[in-house]
Short mmCIF file of C-alpha atoms in Angstrom, two decimals:
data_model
loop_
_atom_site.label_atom_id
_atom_site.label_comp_id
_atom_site.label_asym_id
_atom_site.label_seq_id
_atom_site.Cartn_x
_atom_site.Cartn_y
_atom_site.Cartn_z
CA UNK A 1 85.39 -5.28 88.33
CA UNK A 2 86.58 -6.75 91.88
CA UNK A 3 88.62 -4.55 93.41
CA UNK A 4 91.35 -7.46 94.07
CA UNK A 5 91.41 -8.36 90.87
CA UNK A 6 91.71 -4.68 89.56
CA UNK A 7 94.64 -4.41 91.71
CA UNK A 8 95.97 -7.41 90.73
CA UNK A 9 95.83 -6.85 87.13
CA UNK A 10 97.64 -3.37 87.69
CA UNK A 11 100.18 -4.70 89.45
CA UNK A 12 101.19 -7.47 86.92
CA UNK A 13 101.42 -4.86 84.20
CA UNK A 14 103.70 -2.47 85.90
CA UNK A 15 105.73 -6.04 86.62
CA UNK A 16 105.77 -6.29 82.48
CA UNK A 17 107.11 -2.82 82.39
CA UNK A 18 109.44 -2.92 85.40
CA UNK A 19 110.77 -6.61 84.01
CA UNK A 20 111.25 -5.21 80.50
CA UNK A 21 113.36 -2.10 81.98
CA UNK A 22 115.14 -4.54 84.29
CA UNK A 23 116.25 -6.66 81.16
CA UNK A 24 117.21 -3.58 79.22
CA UNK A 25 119.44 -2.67 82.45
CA UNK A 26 121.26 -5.58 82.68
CA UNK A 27 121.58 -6.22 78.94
CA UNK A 28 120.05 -9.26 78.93
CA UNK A 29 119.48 -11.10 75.37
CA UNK A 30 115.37 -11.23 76.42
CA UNK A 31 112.91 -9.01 77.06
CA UNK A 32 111.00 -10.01 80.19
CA UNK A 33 108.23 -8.57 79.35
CA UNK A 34 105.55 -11.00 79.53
CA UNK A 35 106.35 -12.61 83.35
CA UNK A 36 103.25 -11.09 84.13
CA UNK A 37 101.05 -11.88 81.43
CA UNK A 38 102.02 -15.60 81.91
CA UNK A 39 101.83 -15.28 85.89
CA UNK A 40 97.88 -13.73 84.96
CA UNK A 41 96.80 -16.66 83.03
CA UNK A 42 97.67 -18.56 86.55
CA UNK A 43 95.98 -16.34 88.46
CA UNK A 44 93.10 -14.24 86.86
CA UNK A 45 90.16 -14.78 84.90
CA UNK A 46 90.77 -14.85 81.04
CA UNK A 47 89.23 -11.37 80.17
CA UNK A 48 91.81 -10.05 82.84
CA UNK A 49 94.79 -11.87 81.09
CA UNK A 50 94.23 -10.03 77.32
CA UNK A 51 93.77 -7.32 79.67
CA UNK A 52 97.24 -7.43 81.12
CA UNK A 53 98.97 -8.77 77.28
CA UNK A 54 97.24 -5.44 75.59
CA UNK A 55 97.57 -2.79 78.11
CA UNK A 56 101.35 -3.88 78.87
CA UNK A 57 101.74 -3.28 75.09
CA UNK A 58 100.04 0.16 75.50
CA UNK A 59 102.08 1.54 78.15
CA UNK A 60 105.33 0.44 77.53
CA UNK A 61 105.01 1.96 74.17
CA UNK A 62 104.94 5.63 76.35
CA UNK A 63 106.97 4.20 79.05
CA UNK A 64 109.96 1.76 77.50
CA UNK A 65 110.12 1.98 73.63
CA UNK A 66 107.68 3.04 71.25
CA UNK A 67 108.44 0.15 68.85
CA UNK A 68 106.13 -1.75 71.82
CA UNK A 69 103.00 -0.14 70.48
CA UNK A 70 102.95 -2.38 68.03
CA UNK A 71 103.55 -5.67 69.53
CA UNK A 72 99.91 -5.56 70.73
CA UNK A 73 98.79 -9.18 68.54
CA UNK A 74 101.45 -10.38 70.00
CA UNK A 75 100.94 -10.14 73.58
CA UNK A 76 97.32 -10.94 73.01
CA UNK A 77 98.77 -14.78 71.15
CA UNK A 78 101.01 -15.31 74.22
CA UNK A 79 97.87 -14.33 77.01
CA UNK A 80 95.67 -17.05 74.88
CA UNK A 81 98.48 -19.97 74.95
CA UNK A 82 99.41 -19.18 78.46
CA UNK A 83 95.45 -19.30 79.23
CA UNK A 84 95.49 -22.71 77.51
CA UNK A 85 98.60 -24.15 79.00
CA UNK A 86 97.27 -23.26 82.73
CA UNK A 87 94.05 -25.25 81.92
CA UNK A 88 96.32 -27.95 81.03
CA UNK A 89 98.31 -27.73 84.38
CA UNK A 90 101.34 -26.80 82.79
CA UNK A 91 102.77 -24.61 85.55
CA UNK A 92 103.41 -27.47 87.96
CA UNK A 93 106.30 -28.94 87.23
CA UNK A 94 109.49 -26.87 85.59
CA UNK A 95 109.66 -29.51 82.49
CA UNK A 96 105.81 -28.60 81.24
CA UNK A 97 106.64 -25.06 81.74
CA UNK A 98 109.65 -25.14 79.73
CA UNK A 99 107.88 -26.98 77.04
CA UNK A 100 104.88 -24.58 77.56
CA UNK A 101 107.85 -21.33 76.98
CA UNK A 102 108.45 -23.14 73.68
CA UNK A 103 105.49 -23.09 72.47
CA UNK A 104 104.67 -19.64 73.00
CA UNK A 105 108.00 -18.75 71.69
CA UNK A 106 107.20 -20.36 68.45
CA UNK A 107 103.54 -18.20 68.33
CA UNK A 108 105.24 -15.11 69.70
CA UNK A 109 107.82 -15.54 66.58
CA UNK A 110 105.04 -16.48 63.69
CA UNK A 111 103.44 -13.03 64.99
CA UNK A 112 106.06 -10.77 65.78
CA UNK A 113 107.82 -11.49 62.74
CA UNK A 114 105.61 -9.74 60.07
CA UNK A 115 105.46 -6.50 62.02
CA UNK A 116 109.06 -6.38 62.56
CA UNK A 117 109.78 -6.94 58.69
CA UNK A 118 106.83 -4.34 58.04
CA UNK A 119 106.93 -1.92 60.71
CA UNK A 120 110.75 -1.78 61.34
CA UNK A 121 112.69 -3.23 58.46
CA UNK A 122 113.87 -6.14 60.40
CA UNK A 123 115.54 -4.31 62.99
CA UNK A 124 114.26 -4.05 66.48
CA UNK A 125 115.64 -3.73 70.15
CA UNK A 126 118.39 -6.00 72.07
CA UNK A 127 120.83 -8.47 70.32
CA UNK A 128 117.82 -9.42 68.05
CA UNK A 129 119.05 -7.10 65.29
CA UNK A 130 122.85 -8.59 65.37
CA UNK A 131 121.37 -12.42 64.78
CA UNK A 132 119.32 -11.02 62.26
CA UNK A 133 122.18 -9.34 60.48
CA UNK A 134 124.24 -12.05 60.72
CA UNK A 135 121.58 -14.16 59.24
CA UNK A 136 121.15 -11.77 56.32
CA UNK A 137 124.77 -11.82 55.67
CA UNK A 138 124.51 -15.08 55.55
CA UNK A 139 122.46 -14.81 52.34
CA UNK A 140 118.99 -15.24 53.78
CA UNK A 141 116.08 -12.67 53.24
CA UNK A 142 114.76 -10.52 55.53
CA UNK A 143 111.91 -12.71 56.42
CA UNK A 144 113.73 -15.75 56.72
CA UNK A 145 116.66 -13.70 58.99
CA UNK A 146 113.83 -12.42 61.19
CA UNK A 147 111.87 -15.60 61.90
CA UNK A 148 115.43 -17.22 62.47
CA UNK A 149 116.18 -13.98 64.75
CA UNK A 150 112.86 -14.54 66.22
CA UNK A 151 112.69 -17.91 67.33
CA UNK A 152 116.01 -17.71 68.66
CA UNK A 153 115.58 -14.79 71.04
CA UNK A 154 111.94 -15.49 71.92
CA UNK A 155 113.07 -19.52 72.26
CA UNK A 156 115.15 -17.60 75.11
CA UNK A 157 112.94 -15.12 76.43
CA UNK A 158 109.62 -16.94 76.71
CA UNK A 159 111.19 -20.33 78.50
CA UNK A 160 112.84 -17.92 80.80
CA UNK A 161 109.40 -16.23 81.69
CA UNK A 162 107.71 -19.70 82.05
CA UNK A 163 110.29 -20.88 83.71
CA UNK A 164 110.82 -17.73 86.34
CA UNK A 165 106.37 -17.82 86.34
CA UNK A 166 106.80 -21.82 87.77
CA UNK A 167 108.87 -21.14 90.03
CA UNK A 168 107.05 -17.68 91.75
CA UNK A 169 103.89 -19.65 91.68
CA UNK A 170 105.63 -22.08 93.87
CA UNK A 171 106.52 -19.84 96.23
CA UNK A 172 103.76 -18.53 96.49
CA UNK A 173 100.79 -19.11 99.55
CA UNK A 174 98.58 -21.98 98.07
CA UNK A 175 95.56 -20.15 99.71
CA UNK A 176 96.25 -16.68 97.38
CA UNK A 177 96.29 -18.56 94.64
CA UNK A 178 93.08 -20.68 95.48
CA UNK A 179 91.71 -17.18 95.75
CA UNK A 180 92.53 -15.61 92.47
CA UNK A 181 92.04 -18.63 90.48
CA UNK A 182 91.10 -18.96 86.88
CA UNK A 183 88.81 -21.96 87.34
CA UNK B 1 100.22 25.08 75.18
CA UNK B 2 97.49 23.89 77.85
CA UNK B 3 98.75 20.56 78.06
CA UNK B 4 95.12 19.13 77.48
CA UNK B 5 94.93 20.81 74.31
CA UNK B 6 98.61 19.47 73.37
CA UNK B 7 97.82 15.89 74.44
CA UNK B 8 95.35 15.35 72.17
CA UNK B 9 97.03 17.69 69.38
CA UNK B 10 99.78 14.57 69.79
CA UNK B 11 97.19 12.00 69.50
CA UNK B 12 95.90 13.56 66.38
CA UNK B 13 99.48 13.66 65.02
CA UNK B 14 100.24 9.73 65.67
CA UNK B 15 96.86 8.45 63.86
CA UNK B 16 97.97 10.68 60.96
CA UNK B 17 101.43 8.53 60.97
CA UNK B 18 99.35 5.62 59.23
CA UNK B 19 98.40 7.92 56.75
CA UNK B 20 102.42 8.30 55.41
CA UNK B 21 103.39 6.77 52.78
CA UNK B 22 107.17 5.85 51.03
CA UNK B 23 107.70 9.67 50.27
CA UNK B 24 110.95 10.61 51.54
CA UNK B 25 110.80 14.53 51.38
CA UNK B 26 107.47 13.99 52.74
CA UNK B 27 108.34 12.58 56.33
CA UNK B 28 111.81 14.45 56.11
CA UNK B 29 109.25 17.68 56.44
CA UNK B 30 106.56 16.29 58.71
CA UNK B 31 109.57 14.76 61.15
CA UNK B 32 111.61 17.72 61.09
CA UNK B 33 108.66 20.11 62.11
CA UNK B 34 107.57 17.97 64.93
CA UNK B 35 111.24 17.55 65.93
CA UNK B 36 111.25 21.85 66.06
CA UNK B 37 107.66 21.67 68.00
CA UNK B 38 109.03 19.09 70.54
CA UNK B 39 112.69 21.32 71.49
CA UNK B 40 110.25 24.53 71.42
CA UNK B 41 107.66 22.91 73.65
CA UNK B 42 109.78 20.40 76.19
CA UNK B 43 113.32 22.24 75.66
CA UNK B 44 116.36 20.99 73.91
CA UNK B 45 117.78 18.58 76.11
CA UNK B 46 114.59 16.06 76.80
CA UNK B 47 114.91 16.72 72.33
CA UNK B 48 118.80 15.59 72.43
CA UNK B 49 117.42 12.71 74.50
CA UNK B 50 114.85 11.75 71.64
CA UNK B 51 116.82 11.97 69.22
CA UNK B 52 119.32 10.16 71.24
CA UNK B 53 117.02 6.97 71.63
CA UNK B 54 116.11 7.04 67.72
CA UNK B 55 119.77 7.07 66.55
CA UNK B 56 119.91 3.96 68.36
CA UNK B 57 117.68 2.43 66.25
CA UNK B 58 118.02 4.01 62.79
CA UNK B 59 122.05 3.10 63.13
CA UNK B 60 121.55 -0.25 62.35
CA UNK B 61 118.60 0.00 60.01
CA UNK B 62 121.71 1.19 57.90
CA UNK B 63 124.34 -1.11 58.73
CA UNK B 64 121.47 -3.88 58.53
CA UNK B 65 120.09 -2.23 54.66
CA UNK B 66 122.55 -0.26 53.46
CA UNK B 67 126.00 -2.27 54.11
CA UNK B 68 124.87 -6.23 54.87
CA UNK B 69 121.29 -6.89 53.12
CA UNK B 70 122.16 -8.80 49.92
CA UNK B 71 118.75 -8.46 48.73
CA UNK B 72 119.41 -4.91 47.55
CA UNK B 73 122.06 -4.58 44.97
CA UNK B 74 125.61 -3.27 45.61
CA UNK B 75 126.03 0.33 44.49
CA UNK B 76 129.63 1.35 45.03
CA UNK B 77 132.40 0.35 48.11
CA UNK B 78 133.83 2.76 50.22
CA UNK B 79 137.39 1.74 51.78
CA UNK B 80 136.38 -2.21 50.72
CA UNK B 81 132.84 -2.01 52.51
CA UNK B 82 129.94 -2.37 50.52
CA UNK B 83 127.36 0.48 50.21
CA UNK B 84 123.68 -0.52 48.83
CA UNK B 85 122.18 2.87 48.07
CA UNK B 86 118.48 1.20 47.56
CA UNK B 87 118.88 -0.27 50.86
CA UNK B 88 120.24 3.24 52.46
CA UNK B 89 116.63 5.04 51.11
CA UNK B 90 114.63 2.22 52.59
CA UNK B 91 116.55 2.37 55.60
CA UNK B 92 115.76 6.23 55.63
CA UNK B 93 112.45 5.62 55.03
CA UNK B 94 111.99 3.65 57.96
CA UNK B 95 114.00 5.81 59.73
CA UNK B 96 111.79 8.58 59.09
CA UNK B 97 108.64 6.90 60.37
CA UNK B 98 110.78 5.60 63.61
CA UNK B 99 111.57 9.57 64.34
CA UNK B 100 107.82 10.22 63.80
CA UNK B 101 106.31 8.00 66.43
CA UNK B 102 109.42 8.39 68.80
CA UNK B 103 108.54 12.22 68.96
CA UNK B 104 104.92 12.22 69.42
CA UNK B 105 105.63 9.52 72.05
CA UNK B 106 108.28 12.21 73.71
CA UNK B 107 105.94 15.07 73.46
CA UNK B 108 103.31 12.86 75.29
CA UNK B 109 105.52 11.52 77.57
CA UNK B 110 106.75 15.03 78.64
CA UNK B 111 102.84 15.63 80.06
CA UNK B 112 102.57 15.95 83.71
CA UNK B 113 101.97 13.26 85.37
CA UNK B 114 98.80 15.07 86.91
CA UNK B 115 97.61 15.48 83.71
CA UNK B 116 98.08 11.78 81.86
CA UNK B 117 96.05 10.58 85.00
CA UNK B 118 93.74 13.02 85.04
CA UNK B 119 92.69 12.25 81.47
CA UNK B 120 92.92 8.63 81.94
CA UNK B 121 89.99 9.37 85.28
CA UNK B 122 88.27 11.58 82.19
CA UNK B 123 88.26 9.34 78.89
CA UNK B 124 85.71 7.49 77.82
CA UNK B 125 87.41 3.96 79.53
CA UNK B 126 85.52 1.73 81.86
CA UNK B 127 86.40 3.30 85.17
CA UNK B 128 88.01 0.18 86.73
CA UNK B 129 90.18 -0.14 83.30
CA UNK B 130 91.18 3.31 83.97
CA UNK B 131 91.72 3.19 87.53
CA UNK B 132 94.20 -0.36 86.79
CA UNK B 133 96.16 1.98 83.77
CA UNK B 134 96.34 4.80 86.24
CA UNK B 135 97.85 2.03 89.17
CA UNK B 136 99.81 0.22 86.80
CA UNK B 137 101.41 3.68 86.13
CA UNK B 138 102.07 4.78 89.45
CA UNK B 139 103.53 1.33 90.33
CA UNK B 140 105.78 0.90 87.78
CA UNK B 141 107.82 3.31 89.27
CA UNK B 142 107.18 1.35 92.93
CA UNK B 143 108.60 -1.47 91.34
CA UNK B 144 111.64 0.95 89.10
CA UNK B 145 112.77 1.46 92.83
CA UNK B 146 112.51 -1.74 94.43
CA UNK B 147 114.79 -3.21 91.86
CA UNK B 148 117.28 -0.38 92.14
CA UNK B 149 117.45 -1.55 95.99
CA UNK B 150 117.40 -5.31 95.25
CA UNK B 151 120.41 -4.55 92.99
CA UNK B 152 122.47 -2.20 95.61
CA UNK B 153 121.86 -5.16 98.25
CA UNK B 154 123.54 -7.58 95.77
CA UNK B 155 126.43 -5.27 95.13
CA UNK B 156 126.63 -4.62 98.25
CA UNK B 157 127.26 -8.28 99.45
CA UNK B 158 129.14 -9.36 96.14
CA UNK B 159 126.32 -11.59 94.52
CA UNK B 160 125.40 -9.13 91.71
CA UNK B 161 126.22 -10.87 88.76
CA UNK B 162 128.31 -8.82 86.38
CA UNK B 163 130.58 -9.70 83.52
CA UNK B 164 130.04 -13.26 82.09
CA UNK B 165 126.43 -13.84 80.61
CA UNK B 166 125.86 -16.86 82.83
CA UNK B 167 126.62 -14.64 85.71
CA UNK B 168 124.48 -12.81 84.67
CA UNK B 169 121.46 -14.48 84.24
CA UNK B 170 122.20 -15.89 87.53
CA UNK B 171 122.27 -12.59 89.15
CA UNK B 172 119.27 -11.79 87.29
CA UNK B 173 116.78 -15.13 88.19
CA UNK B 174 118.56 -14.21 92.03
CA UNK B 175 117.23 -10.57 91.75
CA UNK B 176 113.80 -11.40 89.67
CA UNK B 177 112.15 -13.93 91.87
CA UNK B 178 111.68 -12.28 94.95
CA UNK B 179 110.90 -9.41 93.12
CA UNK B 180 108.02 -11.33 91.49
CA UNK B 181 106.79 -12.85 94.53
CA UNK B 182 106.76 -9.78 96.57
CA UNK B 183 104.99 -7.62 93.97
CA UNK B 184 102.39 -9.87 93.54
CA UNK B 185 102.12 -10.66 97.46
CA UNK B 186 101.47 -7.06 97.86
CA UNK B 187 98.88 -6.73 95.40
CA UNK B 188 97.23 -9.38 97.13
CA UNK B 189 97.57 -7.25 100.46
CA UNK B 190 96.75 -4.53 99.42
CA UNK B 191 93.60 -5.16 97.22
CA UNK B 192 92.59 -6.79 100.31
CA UNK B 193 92.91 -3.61 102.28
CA UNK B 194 90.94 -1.38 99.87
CA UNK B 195 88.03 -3.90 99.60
CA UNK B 196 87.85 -3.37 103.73
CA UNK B 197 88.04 -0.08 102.90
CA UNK B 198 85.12 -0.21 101.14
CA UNK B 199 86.61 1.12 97.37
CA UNK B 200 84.86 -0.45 94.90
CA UNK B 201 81.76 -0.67 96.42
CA UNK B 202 80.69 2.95 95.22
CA UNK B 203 81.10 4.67 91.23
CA UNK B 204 84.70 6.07 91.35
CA UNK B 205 85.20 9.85 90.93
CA UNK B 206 87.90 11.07 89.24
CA UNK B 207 90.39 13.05 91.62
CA UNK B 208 91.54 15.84 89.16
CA UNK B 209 89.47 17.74 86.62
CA UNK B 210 90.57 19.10 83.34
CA UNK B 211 91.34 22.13 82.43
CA UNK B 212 88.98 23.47 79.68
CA UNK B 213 90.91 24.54 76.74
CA UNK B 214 90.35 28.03 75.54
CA UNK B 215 89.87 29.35 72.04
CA UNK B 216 93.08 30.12 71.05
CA UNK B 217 94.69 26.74 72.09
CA UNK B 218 92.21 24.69 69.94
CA UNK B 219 92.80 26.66 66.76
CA UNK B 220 96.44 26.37 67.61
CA UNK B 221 95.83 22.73 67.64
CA UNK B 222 93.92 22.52 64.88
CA UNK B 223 95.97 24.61 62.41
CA UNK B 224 98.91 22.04 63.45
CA UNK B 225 96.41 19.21 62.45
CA UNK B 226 95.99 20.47 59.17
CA UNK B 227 99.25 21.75 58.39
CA UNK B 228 99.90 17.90 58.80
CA UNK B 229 97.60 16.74 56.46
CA UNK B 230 98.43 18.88 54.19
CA UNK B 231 101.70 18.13 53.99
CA UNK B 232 100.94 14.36 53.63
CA UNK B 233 98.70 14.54 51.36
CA UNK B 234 100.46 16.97 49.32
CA UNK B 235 103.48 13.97 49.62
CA UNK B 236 101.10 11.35 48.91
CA UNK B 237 99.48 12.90 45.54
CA UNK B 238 103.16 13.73 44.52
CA UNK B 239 104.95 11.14 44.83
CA UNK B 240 101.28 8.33 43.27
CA UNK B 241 99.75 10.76 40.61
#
């Protein structure tokens, strides 16, 4: 493995963890935790990008919460549609990336939802758990609280990443990027 | 316990959690003994901690199953709130599991840090894979501290954003950014600076050996294995045959 790339790769997971700790501090409704795995699809080759998704899932299950562990599928869905949405150019301009955020929301949802009904009983971290009880009181089931629950905090979360990933890669020197790119 | 020996004694212990199944007494046993291990090993107050983190989510497992969830069917009220006792047991089940993993995951995270790396540089990983877990580590912290300046700079000059959500996602985008951008500008520096350096040219060797375990600590470590199984097992056959 390059060594630029190896230390590029371990620096955008410790970014997942120190993002997801950050959003925990400042009791944010999201969970940050996937800046860098969308910021790798801009800048690293594909392998390097499931890379990032699984091993932030890894650590952060030692390092932030356990309940991360299992969350691996679903940091592997949004590496693969953030891969896909860089070939498309969708990091450019803010309105692509928000639309890009979207649709990984909706994937990250479809995945995460099962395991959070199965693993956890519907309840998981951050303000999650209160729209999900609210939707339950409503009279929905547990799946149909937890997608809801799930679509509305990951609708949040994931635009947010694209969103703050579009505008870092702006900022960034054209010539690092050149360097590190995908294609 | 040589902390080699425990390590993987722990990883033992969390593949055997897919093994439980819905028997209450069952992980009641298995969590409360690994609870007892953890306070004996790390000490009580990285235990209170633990236990600490759980409660936080096994709370509203049973406001979420045992008071609101319509699904399961309304037992009794107490003071005009509902009580669902089906949904309290699956909420305890649940529970049970949750205290499981969370105190494996505390009695590996309680490892030196010497020794996590050092069996990171020793598993059977790709080396570069190993040498990115072991950075990623290291800089998470880097990163951990960075933020706690960013943040003191903003309080200092009045533009951390505290109170009202909006402020606060303000603050937050106004704190994030630059912290983005610089993180990745120095991994950009200094993977530059090691491939001058030469790293990567050569095989990496691992900086810190193991310790070998000794005789004792692997039957200790094994009799805790199979006290576990048993005790699953024993749960499992009761509670399906």
């Amino acid at each position: 493995m390059n060594t630029r790339v190896n230390v590029m790769i371990a620096s955008l997971i410790a970014l997942n963890l120190a993002m997801s700790k950050v959003a925990a501090t400042l009791s944010l409704p999201v969970y940050l935790d996937s800046v860098g795995t969308i910021l790798a699809a801009a800048m690293l080759p594909w392998w390097a990008v499931l890379f990032v998704g699984s091993a932030t899932s890894i650590l952060a299950g030692f390092v932030v919460h356990p309940a991360f562990f299992y969350y691996v599928g679903t940091q592997l869905t949004i590496a693969l549609i953030a891969i896909w949405a860089v070939r498309f150019g969708a990091f450019r301009q803010l309105w692509t990336a928000t639309l890009s955020g979207a649709v990984i929301a909706v994937a990250a949802a479809l995945v995460s939802a099962p395991v959070t009904v199965l693993a956890f009983g519907g309840v998981t971290l951050g303000g999650t758990t209160a729209i999900n009880a609210v939707l339950l009181a409503a009279g929905q089931n547990v799946w149909q609280s937890v997608l809801g629950g799930s679509l509305i905090v990951e609708g949040l979360d994931k635009v947010a990443a694209c969103l703050l990933s579009a505008i870092v890669l702006r900022r960034l020197p054209s010539a690092m990027l050149a360097r590190f790119s995908s294609k | 316990m040589n902390p080699f020996v425990l390590s993987r004694t722990v990883v033992s212990l969390a593949a055997l959690l897919s093994v439980a199944q819905d028997d209450l007494t069952m992980l009641t046993t298995v969590t409360a003994g690994l609870t007892l291990a953890f306070a004996v090993i790390r000490g009580a107050k990285p235990c209170a901690r633990q236990i600490g983190a759980t409660l936080l989510m096994v709370l509203p497992l049973f406001l979420v199953h045992g008071v609101v969830n319509p699904t399961f069917t309304q037992s009794t009220s107490f003071y005009g709130i509902p009580w669902r006792v089906d949904g309290a047991s699956y909420a305890a089940l649940i529970s049970f599991r949750m205290a499981l993993l969370f105190v494996a995951v505390g009695i590996w995270g309680g490892l030196p840090r010497s020794v996590t790396l050092a069996l990171l540089a020793n598993s059977r990983i790709p080396t570069s894979a190993g040498l990115a877990l072991m950075q990623s580590l290291l800089m998470s912290r880097v990163i951990a501290r960075r933020v706690a300046s960013i943040r003191l700079a903003q309080k200092s000059r009045g533009a951390l954003g505290e109170g009202r959500l909006v402020r606060k996602a303000a603050g937050a985008v106004a704190m994030v950014v630059p912290l983005i951008a610089t993180t990745i500008i120095d991994a950009h520096e200094r993977g530059h600076a090691l491939t001058r350096m030469g790293v990567g040219a050569t095989r990496f060797l691992p900086p810190h050996s193991l310790p070998r375990p000794d005789l004792a600590d692997a039957a200790l470590a094994l009799a805790v294995v199979v006290s576990v199984v048993a005790i699953i097992e024993g749960g499992f056959v009761r509670a399906h045959y």
